[in-house]
PDB file of N, CA, C and O in Angstrom:
ATOM      1  N   MET A   1     -22.832 -16.085 -19.078  1.00  0.00           N
ATOM      2  CA  MET A   1     -22.316 -14.843 -19.597  1.00  0.00           C
ATOM      3  C   MET A   1     -21.583 -14.035 -18.532  1.00  0.00           C
ATOM      4  O   MET A   1     -20.737 -13.243 -18.846  1.00  0.00           O
ATOM      5  N   LEU A   2     -21.908 -14.226 -17.298  1.00  0.00           N
ATOM      6  CA  LEU A   2     -21.267 -13.443 -16.239  1.00  0.00           C
ATOM      7  C   LEU A   2     -19.882 -13.961 -15.889  1.00  0.00           C
ATOM      8  O   LEU A   2     -19.048 -13.209 -15.431  1.00  0.00           O
ATOM      9  N   ILE A   3     -19.620 -15.223 -16.087  1.00  0.00           N
ATOM     10  CA  ILE A   3     -18.332 -15.799 -15.696  1.00  0.00           C
ATOM     11  C   ILE A   3     -17.164 -15.134 -16.428  1.00  0.00           C
ATOM     12  O   ILE A   3     -16.187 -14.753 -15.791  1.00  0.00           O
ATOM     13  N   PRO A   4     -17.211 -14.917 -17.762  1.00  0.00           N
ATOM     14  CA  PRO A   4     -16.102 -14.210 -18.409  1.00  0.00           C
ATOM     15  C   PRO A   4     -15.936 -12.789 -17.891  1.00  0.00           C
ATOM     16  O   PRO A   4     -14.832 -12.286 -17.754  1.00  0.00           O
ATOM     17  N   ALA A   5     -17.033 -12.116 -17.577  1.00  0.00           N
ATOM     18  CA  ALA A   5     -16.950 -10.742 -17.076  1.00  0.00           C
ATOM     19  C   ALA A   5     -16.280 -10.707 -15.709  1.00  0.00           C
ATOM     20  O   ALA A   5     -15.507  -9.805 -15.405  1.00  0.00           O
ATOM     21  N   ILE A   6     -16.566 -11.688 -14.872  1.00  0.00           N
ATOM     22  CA  ILE A   6     -15.940 -11.741 -13.546  1.00  0.00           C
ATOM     23  C   ILE A   6     -14.446 -11.969 -13.697  1.00  0.00           C
ATOM     24  O   ILE A   6     -13.633 -11.325 -13.048  1.00  0.00           O
ATOM     25  N   GLY A   7     -14.039 -12.881 -14.578  1.00  0.00           N
ATOM     26  CA  GLY A   7     -12.621 -13.135 -14.816  1.00  0.00           C
ATOM     27  C   GLY A   7     -11.920 -11.910 -15.353  1.00  0.00           C
ATOM     28  O   GLY A   7     -10.786 -11.609 -14.994  1.00  0.00           O
ATOM     29  N   LEU A   8     -12.589 -11.168 -16.235  1.00  0.00           N
ATOM     30  CA  LEU A   8     -12.020  -9.943 -16.796  1.00  0.00           C
ATOM     31  C   LEU A   8     -11.827  -8.896 -15.713  1.00  0.00           C
ATOM     32  O   LEU A   8     -10.792  -8.245 -15.653  1.00  0.00           O
ATOM     33  N   ALA A   9     -12.807  -8.758 -14.828  1.00  0.00           N
ATOM     34  CA  ALA A   9     -12.700  -7.781 -13.747  1.00  0.00           C
ATOM     35  C   ALA A   9     -11.559  -8.140 -12.807  1.00  0.00           C
ATOM     36  O   ALA A   9     -10.819  -7.269 -12.352  1.00  0.00           O
ATOM     37  N   GLN A  10     -11.394  -9.426 -12.517  1.00  0.00           N
ATOM     38  CA  GLN A  10     -10.317  -9.841 -11.623  1.00  0.00           C
ATOM     39  C   GLN A  10      -8.962  -9.613 -12.272  1.00  0.00           C
ATOM     40  O   GLN A  10      -8.039  -9.142 -11.621  1.00  0.00           O
ATOM     41  N   SER A  11      -8.824  -9.943 -13.560  1.00  0.00           N
ATOM     42  CA  SER A  11      -7.535  -9.748 -14.203  1.00  0.00           C
ATOM     43  C   SER A  11      -7.209  -8.269 -14.331  1.00  0.00           C
ATOM     44  O   SER A  11      -6.054  -7.873 -14.243  1.00  0.00           O
ATOM     45  N   ARG A  12      -8.223  -7.421 -14.528  1.00  0.00           N
ATOM     46  CA  ARG A  12      -7.995  -5.974 -14.594  1.00  0.00           C
ATOM     47  C   ARG A  12      -7.530  -5.452 -13.235  1.00  0.00           C
ATOM     48  O   ARG A  12      -6.594  -4.666 -13.147  1.00  0.00           O
ATOM     49  N   ALA A  13      -8.168  -5.901 -12.162  1.00  0.00           N
ATOM     50  CA  ALA A  13      -7.761  -5.485 -10.814  1.00  0.00           C
ATOM     51  C   ALA A  13      -6.350  -5.973 -10.513  1.00  0.00           C
ATOM     52  O   ALA A  13      -5.548  -5.234  -9.944  1.00  0.00           O
ATOM     53  N   GLU A  14      -6.034  -7.204 -10.908  1.00  0.00           N
ATOM     54  CA  GLU A  14      -4.680  -7.731 -10.685  1.00  0.00           C
ATOM     55  C   GLU A  14      -3.654  -6.919 -11.463  1.00  0.00           C
ATOM     56  O   GLU A  14      -2.554  -6.668 -10.971  1.00  0.00           O
ATOM     57  N   SER A  15      -4.010  -6.499 -12.663  1.00  0.00           N
ATOM     58  CA  SER A  15      -3.110  -5.681 -13.476  1.00  0.00           C
ATOM     59  C   SER A  15      -2.846  -4.332 -12.815  1.00  0.00           C
ATOM     60  O   SER A  15      -1.706  -3.873 -12.746  1.00  0.00           O
ATOM     61  N   ILE A  16      -3.909  -3.722 -12.306  1.00  0.00           N
ATOM     62  CA  ILE A  16      -3.762  -2.421 -11.636  1.00  0.00           C
ATOM     63  C   ILE A  16      -2.928  -2.569 -10.377  1.00  0.00           C
ATOM     64  O   ILE A  16      -2.028  -1.768 -10.116  1.00  0.00           O
ATOM     65  N   MET A  17      -3.173  -3.613  -9.587  1.00  0.00           N
ATOM     66  CA  MET A  17      -2.416  -3.815  -8.357  1.00  0.00           C
ATOM     67  C   MET A  17      -0.962  -4.130  -8.680  1.00  0.00           C
ATOM     68  O   MET A  17      -0.061  -3.703  -7.968  1.00  0.00           O
ATOM     69  N   GLY A  18      -0.711  -4.844  -9.770  1.00  0.00           N
ATOM     70  CA  GLY A  18       0.661  -5.113 -10.191  1.00  0.00           C
ATOM     71  C   GLY A  18       1.392  -3.833 -10.550  1.00  0.00           C
ATOM     72  O   GLY A  18       2.567  -3.659 -10.221  1.00  0.00           O
ATOM     73  N   ARG A  19       0.695  -2.907 -11.213  1.00  0.00           N
ATOM     74  CA  ARG A  19       1.314  -1.627 -11.573  1.00  0.00           C
ATOM     75  C   ARG A  19       1.571  -0.781 -10.339  1.00  0.00           C
ATOM     76  O   ARG A  19       2.623  -0.134 -10.224  1.00  0.00           O
ATOM     77  N   ILE A  20       0.642  -0.785  -9.390  1.00  0.00           N
ATOM     78  CA  ILE A  20       0.852  -0.033  -8.149  1.00  0.00           C
ATOM     79  C   ILE A  20       2.040  -0.615  -7.394  1.00  0.00           C
ATOM     80  O   ILE A  20       2.907   0.124  -6.917  1.00  0.00           O
ATOM     81  N   ASP A  21       2.097  -1.943  -7.291  1.00  0.00           N
ATOM     82  CA  ASP A  21       3.202  -2.596  -6.593  1.00  0.00           C
ATOM     83  C   ASP A  21       4.533  -2.264  -7.257  1.00  0.00           C
ATOM     84  O   ASP A  21       5.517  -1.953  -6.575  1.00  0.00           O
ATOM     85  N   ALA A  22       4.573  -2.296  -8.591  1.00  0.00           N
ATOM     86  CA  ALA A  22       5.816  -1.984  -9.311  1.00  0.00           C
ATOM     87  C   ALA A  22       6.250  -0.542  -9.051  1.00  0.00           C
ATOM     88  O   ALA A  22       7.435  -0.266  -8.824  1.00  0.00           O
ATOM     89  N   ARG A  23       5.309   0.383  -9.043  1.00  0.00           N
ATOM     90  CA  ARG A  23       5.649   1.786  -8.779  1.00  0.00           C
ATOM     91  C   ARG A  23       6.118   1.994  -7.354  1.00  0.00           C
ATOM     92  O   ARG A  23       7.023   2.796  -7.101  1.00  0.00           O
ATOM     93  N   MET A  24       5.523   1.281  -6.423  1.00  0.00           N
ATOM     94  CA  MET A  24       5.949   1.412  -5.032  1.00  0.00           C
ATOM     95  C   MET A  24       7.346   0.828  -4.842  1.00  0.00           C
ATOM     96  O   MET A  24       8.140   1.351  -4.069  1.00  0.00           O
ATOM     97  N   GLN A  25       7.662  -0.241  -5.550  1.00  0.00           N
ATOM     98  CA  GLN A  25       9.008  -0.806  -5.470  1.00  0.00           C
ATOM     99  C   GLN A  25      10.031   0.167  -6.043  1.00  0.00           C
ATOM    100  O   GLN A  25      11.136   0.305  -5.499  1.00  0.00           O
ATOM    101  N   ILE A  26       9.684   0.863  -7.112  1.00  0.00           N
ATOM    102  CA  ILE A  26      10.572   1.889  -7.672  1.00  0.00           C
ATOM    103  C   ILE A  26      10.762   3.019  -6.671  1.00  0.00           C
ATOM    104  O   ILE A  26      11.878   3.498  -6.456  1.00  0.00           O
ATOM    105  N   ALA A  27       9.675   3.454  -6.037  1.00  0.00           N
ATOM    106  CA  ALA A  27       9.763   4.522  -5.033  1.00  0.00           C
ATOM    107  C   ALA A  27      10.626   4.082  -3.853  1.00  0.00           C
ATOM    108  O   ALA A  27      11.383   4.881  -3.300  1.00  0.00           O
ATOM    109  N   GLU A  28      10.537   2.816  -3.492  1.00  0.00           N
ATOM    110  CA  GLU A  28      11.359   2.282  -2.402  1.00  0.00           C
ATOM    111  C   GLU A  28      12.835   2.306  -2.782  1.00  0.00           C
ATOM    112  O   GLU A  28      13.675   2.744  -2.000  1.00  0.00           O
ATOM    113  N   GLU A  29      13.139   1.866  -3.993  1.00  0.00           N
ATOM    114  CA  GLU A  29      14.536   1.781  -4.422  1.00  0.00           C
ATOM    115  C   GLU A  29      15.152   3.138  -4.722  1.00  0.00           C
ATOM    116  O   GLU A  29      16.274   3.427  -4.309  1.00  0.00           O
ATOM    117  N   LYS A  30      14.429   3.986  -5.440  1.00  0.00           N
ATOM    118  CA  LYS A  30      14.995   5.259  -5.885  1.00  0.00           C
ATOM    119  C   LYS A  30      14.852   6.381  -4.859  1.00  0.00           C
ATOM    120  O   LYS A  30      15.744   7.197  -4.701  1.00  0.00           O
ATOM    121  N   ASP A  31      13.698   6.440  -4.191  1.00  0.00           N
ATOM    122  CA  ASP A  31      13.406   7.556  -3.297  1.00  0.00           C
ATOM    123  C   ASP A  31      13.490   7.196  -1.823  1.00  0.00           C
ATOM    124  O   ASP A  31      13.308   8.044  -0.964  1.00  0.00           O
ATOM    125  N   GLY A  32      13.731   5.932  -1.527  1.00  0.00           N
ATOM    126  CA  GLY A  32      13.837   5.521  -0.135  1.00  0.00           C
ATOM    127  C   GLY A  32      12.501   5.456   0.590  1.00  0.00           C
ATOM    128  O   GLY A  32      12.447   5.594   1.810  1.00  0.00           O
ATOM    129  N   PHE A  33      11.405   5.220  -0.143  1.00  0.00           N
ATOM    130  CA  PHE A  33      10.091   5.137   0.493  1.00  0.00           C
ATOM    131  C   PHE A  33      10.053   3.997   1.490  1.00  0.00           C
ATOM    132  O   PHE A  33      10.518   2.892   1.217  1.00  0.00           O
ATOM    133  N   SER A  34       9.520   4.270   2.660  1.00  0.00           N
ATOM    134  CA  SER A  34       9.285   3.246   3.675  1.00  0.00           C
ATOM    135  C   SER A  34       7.873   3.415   4.194  1.00  0.00           C
ATOM    136  O   SER A  34       7.488   4.514   4.609  1.00  0.00           O
ATOM    137  N   GLY A  35       7.105   2.361   4.166  1.00  0.00           N
ATOM    138  CA  GLY A  35       5.744   2.422   4.661  1.00  0.00           C
ATOM    139  C   GLY A  35       4.965   1.189   4.255  1.00  0.00           C
ATOM    140  O   GLY A  35       5.508   0.229   3.735  1.00  0.00           O
ATOM    141  N   VAL A  36       3.671   1.256   4.506  1.00  0.00           N
ATOM    142  CA  VAL A  36       2.766   0.170   4.172  1.00  0.00           C
ATOM    143  C   VAL A  36       1.681   0.737   3.287  1.00  0.00           C
ATOM    144  O   VAL A  36       1.141   1.803   3.556  1.00  0.00           O
ATOM    145  N   VAL A  37       1.356   0.028   2.212  1.00  0.00           N
ATOM    146  CA  VAL A  37       0.318   0.455   1.283  1.00  0.00           C
ATOM    147  C   VAL A  37      -0.846  -0.522   1.399  1.00  0.00           C
ATOM    148  O   VAL A  37      -0.671  -1.741   1.324  1.00  0.00           O
ATOM    149  N   TYR A  38      -2.028   0.037   1.590  1.00  0.00           N
ATOM    150  CA  TYR A  38      -3.253  -0.753   1.676  1.00  0.00           C
ATOM    151  C   TYR A  38      -4.222  -0.215   0.639  1.00  0.00           C
ATOM    152  O   TYR A  38      -4.526   0.974   0.638  1.00  0.00           O
ATOM    153  N   VAL A  39      -4.700  -1.075  -0.239  1.00  0.00           N
ATOM    154  CA  VAL A  39      -5.710  -0.695  -1.221  1.00  0.00           C
ATOM    155  C   VAL A  39      -6.847  -1.695  -1.086  1.00  0.00           C
ATOM    156  O   VAL A  39      -6.639  -2.907  -1.175  1.00  0.00           O
ATOM    157  N   GLY A  40      -8.039  -1.187  -0.861  1.00  0.00           N
ATOM    158  CA  GLY A  40      -9.202  -2.043  -0.732  1.00  0.00           C
ATOM    159  C   GLY A  40     -10.374  -1.488  -1.509  1.00  0.00           C
ATOM    160  O   GLY A  40     -10.441  -0.295  -1.799  1.00  0.00           O
ATOM    161  N   LYS A  41     -11.273  -2.364  -1.859  1.00  0.00           N
ATOM    162  CA  LYS A  41     -12.507  -1.969  -2.530  1.00  0.00           C
ATOM    163  C   LYS A  41     -13.627  -2.779  -1.910  1.00  0.00           C
ATOM    164  O   LYS A  41     -13.653  -4.004  -2.043  1.00  0.00           O
ATOM    165  N   GLY A  42     -14.507  -2.086  -1.214  1.00  0.00           N
ATOM    166  CA  GLY A  42     -15.557  -2.794  -0.496  1.00  0.00           C
ATOM    167  C   GLY A  42     -14.945  -3.647   0.600  1.00  0.00           C
ATOM    168  O   GLY A  42     -14.129  -3.186   1.382  1.00  0.00           O
ATOM    169  N   ASP A  43     -15.317  -4.914   0.616  1.00  0.00           N
ATOM    170  CA  ASP A  43     -14.777  -5.850   1.609  1.00  0.00           C
ATOM    171  C   ASP A  43     -13.521  -6.558   1.122  1.00  0.00           C
ATOM    172  O   ASP A  43     -12.913  -7.330   1.844  1.00  0.00           O
ATOM    173  N   GLN A  44     -13.116  -6.276  -0.124  1.00  0.00           N
ATOM    174  CA  GLN A  44     -11.992  -6.993  -0.725  1.00  0.00           C
ATOM    175  C   GLN A  44     -10.687  -6.214  -0.549  1.00  0.00           C
ATOM    176  O   GLN A  44     -10.609  -5.031  -0.848  1.00  0.00           O
ATOM    177  N   VAL A  45      -9.656  -6.884  -0.050  1.00  0.00           N
ATOM    178  CA  VAL A  45      -8.321  -6.303   0.055  1.00  0.00           C
ATOM    179  C   VAL A  45      -7.600  -6.585  -1.254  1.00  0.00           C
ATOM    180  O   VAL A  45      -7.403  -7.736  -1.629  1.00  0.00           O
ATOM    181  N   LEU A  46      -7.227  -5.520  -1.972  1.00  0.00           N
ATOM    182  CA  LEU A  46      -6.556  -5.675  -3.252  1.00  0.00           C
ATOM    183  C   LEU A  46      -5.039  -5.704  -3.097  1.00  0.00           C
ATOM    184  O   LEU A  46      -4.354  -6.442  -3.789  1.00  0.00           O
ATOM    185  N   LEU A  47      -4.511  -4.869  -2.211  1.00  0.00           N
ATOM    186  CA  LEU A  47      -3.065  -4.829  -1.973  1.00  0.00           C
ATOM    187  C   LEU A  47      -2.828  -4.436  -0.532  1.00  0.00           C
ATOM    188  O   LEU A  47      -3.407  -3.466  -0.037  1.00  0.00           O
ATOM    189  N   ASN A  48      -1.997  -5.182   0.148  1.00  0.00           N
ATOM    190  CA  ASN A  48      -1.631  -4.895   1.535  1.00  0.00           C
ATOM    191  C   ASN A  48      -0.182  -5.357   1.692  1.00  0.00           C
ATOM    192  O   ASN A  48       0.073  -6.536   1.899  1.00  0.00           O
ATOM    193  N   LYS A  49       0.760  -4.420   1.529  1.00  0.00           N
ATOM    194  CA  LYS A  49       2.172  -4.807   1.470  1.00  0.00           C
ATOM    195  C   LYS A  49       3.047  -3.726   2.089  1.00  0.00           C
ATOM    196  O   LYS A  49       2.780  -2.542   1.949  1.00  0.00           O
ATOM    197  N   GLY A  50       4.113  -4.153   2.753  1.00  0.00           N
ATOM    198  CA  GLY A  50       5.087  -3.235   3.327  1.00  0.00           C
ATOM    199  C   GLY A  50       6.267  -3.035   2.396  1.00  0.00           C
ATOM    200  O   GLY A  50       6.657  -3.943   1.669  1.00  0.00           O
ATOM    201  N   TYR A  51       6.814  -1.826   2.413  1.00  0.00           N
ATOM    202  CA  TYR A  51       7.971  -1.475   1.586  1.00  0.00           C
ATOM    203  C   TYR A  51       9.012  -0.777   2.460  1.00  0.00           C
ATOM    204  O   TYR A  51       8.659  -0.055   3.395  1.00  0.00           O
ATOM    205  N   GLY A  52      10.256  -0.975   2.146  1.00  0.00           N
ATOM    206  CA  GLY A  52      11.334  -0.282   2.850  1.00  0.00           C
ATOM    207  C   GLY A  52      11.584  -0.846   4.232  1.00  0.00           C
ATOM    208  O   GLY A  52      11.229  -1.969   4.553  1.00  0.00           O
ATOM    209  N   TRP A  53      12.217  -0.016   5.059  1.00  0.00           N
ATOM    210  CA  TRP A  53      12.667  -0.433   6.386  1.00  0.00           C
ATOM    211  C   TRP A  53      11.771   0.115   7.483  1.00  0.00           C
ATOM    212  O   TRP A  53      11.421   1.277   7.476  1.00  0.00           O
ATOM    213  N   SER A  54      11.447  -0.730   8.453  1.00  0.00           N
ATOM    214  CA  SER A  54      10.790  -0.229   9.655  1.00  0.00           C
ATOM    215  C   SER A  54      11.837   0.197  10.672  1.00  0.00           C
ATOM    216  O   SER A  54      11.637   1.121  11.435  1.00  0.00           O
ATOM    217  N   ASP A  55      12.996  -0.490  10.655  1.00  0.00           N
ATOM    218  CA  ASP A  55      14.122  -0.131  11.513  1.00  0.00           C
ATOM    219  C   ASP A  55      15.411  -0.514  10.781  1.00  0.00           C
ATOM    220  O   ASP A  55      15.867  -1.653  10.868  1.00  0.00           O
ATOM    221  N   PRO A  56      15.992   0.448  10.044  1.00  0.00           N
ATOM    222  CA  PRO A  56      17.180   0.108   9.253  1.00  0.00           C
ATOM    223  C   PRO A  56      18.385  -0.296  10.100  1.00  0.00           C
ATOM    224  O   PRO A  56      19.205  -1.093   9.658  1.00  0.00           O
ATOM    225  N   GLU A  57      18.490   0.239  11.309  1.00  0.00           N
ATOM    226  CA  GLU A  57      19.622  -0.111  12.162  1.00  0.00           C
ATOM    227  C   GLU A  57      19.574  -1.575  12.586  1.00  0.00           C
ATOM    228  O   GLU A  57      20.608  -2.215  12.741  1.00  0.00           O
ATOM    229  N   ALA A  58      18.369  -2.104  12.774  1.00  0.00           N
ATOM    230  CA  ALA A  58      18.203  -3.503  13.176  1.00  0.00           C
ATOM    231  C   ALA A  58      17.913  -4.403  11.973  1.00  0.00           C
ATOM    232  O   ALA A  58      17.620  -5.582  12.152  1.00  0.00           O
ATOM    233  N   ASN A  59      17.988  -3.842  10.758  1.00  0.00           N
ATOM    234  CA  ASN A  59      17.693  -4.581   9.522  1.00  0.00           C
ATOM    235  C   ASN A  59      16.310  -5.214   9.532  1.00  0.00           C
ATOM    236  O   ASN A  59      16.129  -6.362   9.131  1.00  0.00           O
ATOM    237  N   LEU A  60      15.304  -4.465   9.991  1.00  0.00           N
ATOM    238  CA  LEU A  60      13.927  -4.947  10.006  1.00  0.00           C
ATOM    239  C   LEU A  60      13.152  -4.292   8.872  1.00  0.00           C
ATOM    240  O   LEU A  60      13.084  -3.063   8.786  1.00  0.00           O
ATOM    241  N   ARG A  61      12.576  -5.105   8.001  1.00  0.00           N
ATOM    242  CA  ARG A  61      11.795  -4.614   6.868  1.00  0.00           C
ATOM    243  C   ARG A  61      10.351  -4.372   7.300  1.00  0.00           C
ATOM    244  O   ARG A  61       9.853  -4.990   8.242  1.00  0.00           O
ATOM    245  N   ASN A  62       9.674  -3.457   6.598  1.00  0.00           N
ATOM    246  CA  ASN A  62       8.252  -3.240   6.828  1.00  0.00           C
ATOM    247  C   ASN A  62       7.464  -4.438   6.338  1.00  0.00           C
ATOM    248  O   ASN A  62       7.800  -5.050   5.332  1.00  0.00           O
ATOM    249  N   THR A  63       6.422  -4.755   7.063  1.00  0.00           N
ATOM    250  CA  THR A  63       5.492  -5.802   6.656  1.00  0.00           C
ATOM    251  C   THR A  63       4.091  -5.207   6.676  1.00  0.00           C
ATOM    252  O   THR A  63       3.871  -4.115   7.206  1.00  0.00           O
ATOM    253  N   ALA A  64       3.147  -5.927   6.116  1.00  0.00           N
ATOM    254  CA  ALA A  64       1.760  -5.450   6.106  1.00  0.00           C
ATOM    255  C   ALA A  64       1.195  -5.362   7.524  1.00  0.00           C
ATOM    256  O   ALA A  64       0.264  -4.605   7.773  1.00  0.00           O
ATOM    257  N   GLN A  65       1.776  -6.104   8.463  1.00  0.00           N
ATOM    258  CA  GLN A  65       1.281  -6.102   9.840  1.00  0.00           C
ATOM    259  C   GLN A  65       1.957  -5.054  10.725  1.00  0.00           C
ATOM    260  O   GLN A  65       1.639  -4.945  11.900  1.00  0.00           O
ATOM    261  N   LYS A  66       2.874  -4.285  10.178  1.00  0.00           N
ATOM    262  CA  LYS A  66       3.623  -3.300  10.961  1.00  0.00           C
ATOM    263  C   LYS A  66       2.690  -2.241  11.532  1.00  0.00           C
ATOM    264  O   LYS A  66       1.826  -1.724  10.850  1.00  0.00           O
ATOM    265  N   ARG A  67       2.881  -1.934  12.791  1.00  0.00           N
ATOM    266  CA  ARG A  67       2.123  -0.859  13.450  1.00  0.00           C
ATOM    267  C   ARG A  67       3.074   0.306  13.685  1.00  0.00           C
ATOM    268  O   ARG A  67       4.171   0.126  14.198  1.00  0.00           O
ATOM    269  N   PHE A  68       2.632   1.496  13.273  1.00  0.00           N
ATOM    270  CA  PHE A  68       3.463   2.686  13.380  1.00  0.00           C
ATOM    271  C   PHE A  68       3.007   3.540  14.553  1.00  0.00           C
ATOM    272  O   PHE A  68       1.821   3.683  14.814  1.00  0.00           O
ATOM    273  N   MET A  69       3.972   4.126  15.239  1.00  0.00           N
ATOM    274  CA  MET A  69       3.683   5.040  16.344  1.00  0.00           C
ATOM    275  C   MET A  69       3.564   6.443  15.745  1.00  0.00           C
ATOM    276  O   MET A  69       4.571   7.119  15.532  1.00  0.00           O
ATOM    277  N   ILE A  70       2.334   6.863  15.442  1.00  0.00           N
ATOM    278  CA  ILE A  70       2.160   8.141  14.755  1.00  0.00           C
ATOM    279  C   ILE A  70       1.751   9.269  15.691  1.00  0.00           C
ATOM    280  O   ILE A  70       1.773  10.422  15.306  1.00  0.00           O
ATOM    281  N   ALA A  71       1.347   8.939  16.898  1.00  0.00           N
ATOM    282  CA  ALA A  71       0.969   9.934  17.902  1.00  0.00           C
ATOM    283  C   ALA A  71      -0.057  10.916  17.353  1.00  0.00           C
ATOM    284  O   ALA A  71      -0.958  10.534  16.637  1.00  0.00           O
ATOM    285  N   SER A  72       0.081  12.194  17.654  1.00  0.00           N
ATOM    286  CA  SER A  72      -0.920  13.183  17.268  1.00  0.00           C
ATOM    287  C   SER A  72      -0.657  13.814  15.909  1.00  0.00           C
ATOM    288  O   SER A  72      -1.408  14.683  15.480  1.00  0.00           O
ATOM    289  N   ILE A  73       0.386  13.414  15.237  1.00  0.00           N
ATOM    290  CA  ILE A  73       0.710  14.041  13.956  1.00  0.00           C
ATOM    291  C   ILE A  73      -0.379  13.780  12.909  1.00  0.00           C
ATOM    292  O   ILE A  73      -0.574  14.577  11.999  1.00  0.00           O
ATOM    293  N   SER A  74      -1.112  12.686  13.044  1.00  0.00           N
ATOM    294  CA  SER A  74      -2.130  12.360  12.042  1.00  0.00           C
ATOM    295  C   SER A  74      -3.333  13.297  12.100  1.00  0.00           C
ATOM    296  O   SER A  74      -4.071  13.408  11.130  1.00  0.00           O
ATOM    297  N   LYS A  75      -3.537  13.988  13.203  1.00  0.00           N
ATOM    298  CA  LYS A  75      -4.695  14.876  13.330  1.00  0.00           C
ATOM    299  C   LYS A  75      -4.697  15.969  12.270  1.00  0.00           C
ATOM    300  O   LYS A  75      -5.737  16.277  11.689  1.00  0.00           O
ATOM    301  N   SER A  76      -3.537  16.545  11.982  1.00  0.00           N
ATOM    302  CA  SER A  76      -3.484  17.613  10.978  1.00  0.00           C
ATOM    303  C   SER A  76      -3.756  17.067   9.583  1.00  0.00           C
ATOM    304  O   SER A  76      -4.385  17.727   8.763  1.00  0.00           O
ATOM    305  N   PHE A  77      -3.316  15.844   9.290  1.00  0.00           N
ATOM    306  CA  PHE A  77      -3.592  15.245   7.990  1.00  0.00           C
ATOM    307  C   PHE A  77      -5.086  14.952   7.835  1.00  0.00           C
ATOM    308  O   PHE A  77      -5.660  15.199   6.783  1.00  0.00           O
ATOM    309  N   VAL A  78      -5.698  14.427   8.880  1.00  0.00           N
ATOM    310  CA  VAL A  78      -7.140  14.145   8.822  1.00  0.00           C
ATOM    311  C   VAL A  78      -7.911  15.446   8.651  1.00  0.00           C
ATOM    312  O   VAL A  78      -8.844  15.518   7.846  1.00  0.00           O
ATOM    313  N   ALA A  79      -7.529  16.492   9.367  1.00  0.00           N
ATOM    314  CA  ALA A  79      -8.207  17.785   9.241  1.00  0.00           C
ATOM    315  C   ALA A  79      -8.078  18.325   7.818  1.00  0.00           C
ATOM    316  O   ALA A  79      -9.046  18.840   7.241  1.00  0.00           O
ATOM    317  N   ALA A  80      -6.898  18.228   7.227  1.00  0.00           N
ATOM    318  CA  ALA A  80      -6.695  18.711   5.859  1.00  0.00           C
ATOM    319  C   ALA A  80      -7.548  17.912   4.876  1.00  0.00           C
ATOM    320  O   ALA A  80      -8.132  18.489   3.944  1.00  0.00           O
ATOM    321  N   CYS A  81      -7.643  16.610   5.068  1.00  0.00           N
ATOM    322  CA  CYS A  81      -8.481  15.776   4.191  1.00  0.00           C
ATOM    323  C   CYS A  81      -9.952  16.148   4.307  1.00  0.00           C
ATOM    324  O   CYS A  81     -10.662  16.217   3.315  1.00  0.00           O
ATOM    325  N   ILE A  82     -10.402  16.403   5.518  1.00  0.00           N
ATOM    326  CA  ILE A  82     -11.801  16.791   5.728  1.00  0.00           C
ATOM    327  C   ILE A  82     -12.077  18.133   5.054  1.00  0.00           C
ATOM    328  O   ILE A  82     -13.103  18.312   4.407  1.00  0.00           O
ATOM    329  N   LEU A  83     -11.158  19.067   5.175  1.00  0.00           N
ATOM    330  CA  LEU A  83     -11.351  20.391   4.567  1.00  0.00           C
ATOM    331  C   LEU A  83     -11.367  20.319   3.035  1.00  0.00           C
ATOM    332  O   LEU A  83     -12.071  21.101   2.391  1.00  0.00           O
ATOM    333  N   GLN A  84     -10.621  19.389   2.488  1.00  0.00           N
ATOM    334  CA  GLN A  84     -10.622  19.261   1.026  1.00  0.00           C
ATOM    335  C   GLN A  84     -11.917  18.682   0.550  1.00  0.00           C
ATOM    336  O   GLN A  84     -12.416  18.947  -0.484  1.00  0.00           O
TER     337      GLN A  84
END
């Protein structure tokens, strides 16, 4: 009885990740979004994909392995998240 439920849960997660991916592709095309999206649940990685350009002048696309130089700008975002 558990096997159909597991398949249903996986197909539901795949459907949700497909919708997120489609929306991110629209944001990339229409709004010029550039970045990496990571969605995980527990130990499972559901979506890990790069969108847009990491360096448009060199024609380099974002990948899931891209590392961004964010310096200290992230501190204010973390503080705002903690306060919320």
